[in-house]
Amino acid sequence: MVLAGAADLPAHPRGHVDTGVGGALGPDPVQTAAGVAALAVAAAGGTWLLHRRARGDGI
């Protein structure tokens, strides 16, 4: 069995990574607000559907 030395281990990434929203200059408030609004609508819709299901109403 051969063990890898420290030089053979992969290096950790460094520097900026382009992931979309956010970064070195801070998040875009418009995109952040749109994301929060989309999550709020999804939560409200899910709550409403669960409420209808609990009452026995059809969709």
PDB file of C-alpha atoms in Angstrom:
ATOM      1  CA  MET A   1       0.000   0.000   0.000  1.00  0.00           C
ATOM      2  CA  VAL A   2       1.366   3.409  -0.997  1.00  0.00           C
ATOM      3  CA  LEU A   3       0.459   6.468   1.060  1.00  0.00           C
ATOM      4  CA  ALA A   4       0.267   9.874  -0.560  1.00  0.00           C
ATOM      5  CA  GLY A   5       2.595  12.551   0.731  1.00  0.00           C
ATOM      6  CA  ALA A   6       1.594  16.105   1.597  1.00  0.00           C
ATOM      7  CA  ALA A   7       2.668  17.281  -1.874  1.00  0.00           C
ATOM      8  CA  ASP A   8       0.155  14.921  -3.514  1.00  0.00           C
ATOM      9  CA  LEU A   9      -2.893  16.349  -1.707  1.00  0.00           C
ATOM     10  CA  PRO A  10      -5.187  18.657  -3.692  1.00  0.00           C
ATOM     11  CA  ALA A  11      -4.837  22.385  -2.981  1.00  0.00           C
ATOM     12  CA  HIS A  12      -7.709  24.331  -1.482  1.00  0.00           C
ATOM     13  CA  PRO A  13      -9.293  26.884  -3.819  1.00  0.00           C
ATOM     14  CA  ARG A  14      -8.313  30.508  -3.382  1.00  0.00           C
ATOM     15  CA  GLY A  15      -9.692  33.758  -4.717  1.00  0.00           C
ATOM     16  CA  HIS A  16     -13.062  34.834  -6.050  1.00  0.00           C
ATOM     17  CA  VAL A  17     -15.595  32.253  -7.186  1.00  0.00           C
ATOM     18  CA  ASP A  18     -18.384  33.405  -9.531  1.00  0.00           C
ATOM     19  CA  THR A  19     -21.513  31.989  -7.881  1.00  0.00           C
ATOM     20  CA  GLY A  20     -24.087  34.574  -8.912  1.00  0.00           C
ATOM     21  CA  VAL A  21     -25.531  36.887  -6.268  1.00  0.00           C
ATOM     22  CA  GLY A  22     -23.116  38.462  -3.836  1.00  0.00           C
ATOM     23  CA  GLY A  23     -19.370  38.654  -3.886  1.00  0.00           C
ATOM     24  CA  ALA A  24     -16.693  41.120  -2.927  1.00  0.00           C
ATOM     25  CA  LEU A  25     -18.941  44.133  -3.555  1.00  0.00           C
ATOM     26  CA  GLY A  26     -21.899  42.794  -1.562  1.00  0.00           C
ATOM     27  CA  PRO A  27     -25.221  41.328  -2.638  1.00  0.00           C
ATOM     28  CA  ASP A  28     -27.515  43.013  -5.135  1.00  0.00           C
ATOM     29  CA  PRO A  29     -30.495  44.285  -3.089  1.00  0.00           C
ATOM     30  CA  VAL A  30     -32.921  43.849  -6.007  1.00  0.00           C
ATOM     31  CA  GLN A  31     -32.058  40.184  -6.473  1.00  0.00           C
ATOM     32  CA  THR A  32     -32.098  39.631  -2.713  1.00  0.00           C
ATOM     33  CA  ALA A  33     -35.569  41.196  -2.428  1.00  0.00           C
ATOM     34  CA  ALA A  34     -36.820  39.115  -5.360  1.00  0.00           C
ATOM     35  CA  GLY A  35     -35.515  35.932  -3.730  1.00  0.00           C
ATOM     36  CA  VAL A  36     -37.093  36.780  -0.390  1.00  0.00           C
ATOM     37  CA  ALA A  37     -40.403  37.555  -2.105  1.00  0.00           C
ATOM     38  CA  ALA A  38     -40.314  34.259  -4.031  1.00  0.00           C
ATOM     39  CA  LEU A  39     -39.669  32.318  -0.812  1.00  0.00           C
ATOM     40  CA  ALA A  40     -42.482  34.164   0.961  1.00  0.00           C
ATOM     41  CA  VAL A  41     -44.944  33.379  -1.852  1.00  0.00           C
ATOM     42  CA  ALA A  42     -43.906  29.717  -1.832  1.00  0.00           C
ATOM     43  CA  ALA A  43     -44.312  29.508   1.956  1.00  0.00           C
ATOM     44  CA  ALA A  44     -47.719  31.193   1.857  1.00  0.00           C
ATOM     45  CA  GLY A  45     -48.884  28.922  -0.974  1.00  0.00           C
ATOM     46  CA  GLY A  46     -47.694  25.810   0.818  1.00  0.00           C
ATOM     47  CA  THR A  47     -49.398  26.875   4.034  1.00  0.00           C
ATOM     48  CA  TRP A  48     -52.630  27.549   2.149  1.00  0.00           C
ATOM     49  CA  LEU A  49     -52.501  24.144   0.443  1.00  0.00           C
ATOM     50  CA  LEU A  50     -51.870  22.377   3.759  1.00  0.00           C
ATOM     51  CA  HIS A  51     -54.779  24.277   5.315  1.00  0.00           C
ATOM     52  CA  ARG A  52     -57.089  23.193   2.470  1.00  0.00           C
ATOM     53  CA  ARG A  53     -55.874  19.605   2.819  1.00  0.00           C
ATOM     54  CA  ALA A  54     -56.535  19.617   6.570  1.00  0.00           C
ATOM     55  CA  ARG A  55     -60.078  20.922   6.004  1.00  0.00           C
ATOM     56  CA  GLY A  56     -60.745  18.274   3.359  1.00  0.00           C
ATOM     57  CA  ASP A  57     -61.305  20.739   0.498  1.00  0.00           C
ATOM     58  CA  GLY A  58     -60.296  19.657  -2.997  1.00  0.00           C
ATOM     59  CA  ILE A  59     -57.808  21.647  -4.991  1.00  0.00           C
TER      60      ILE A  59
END
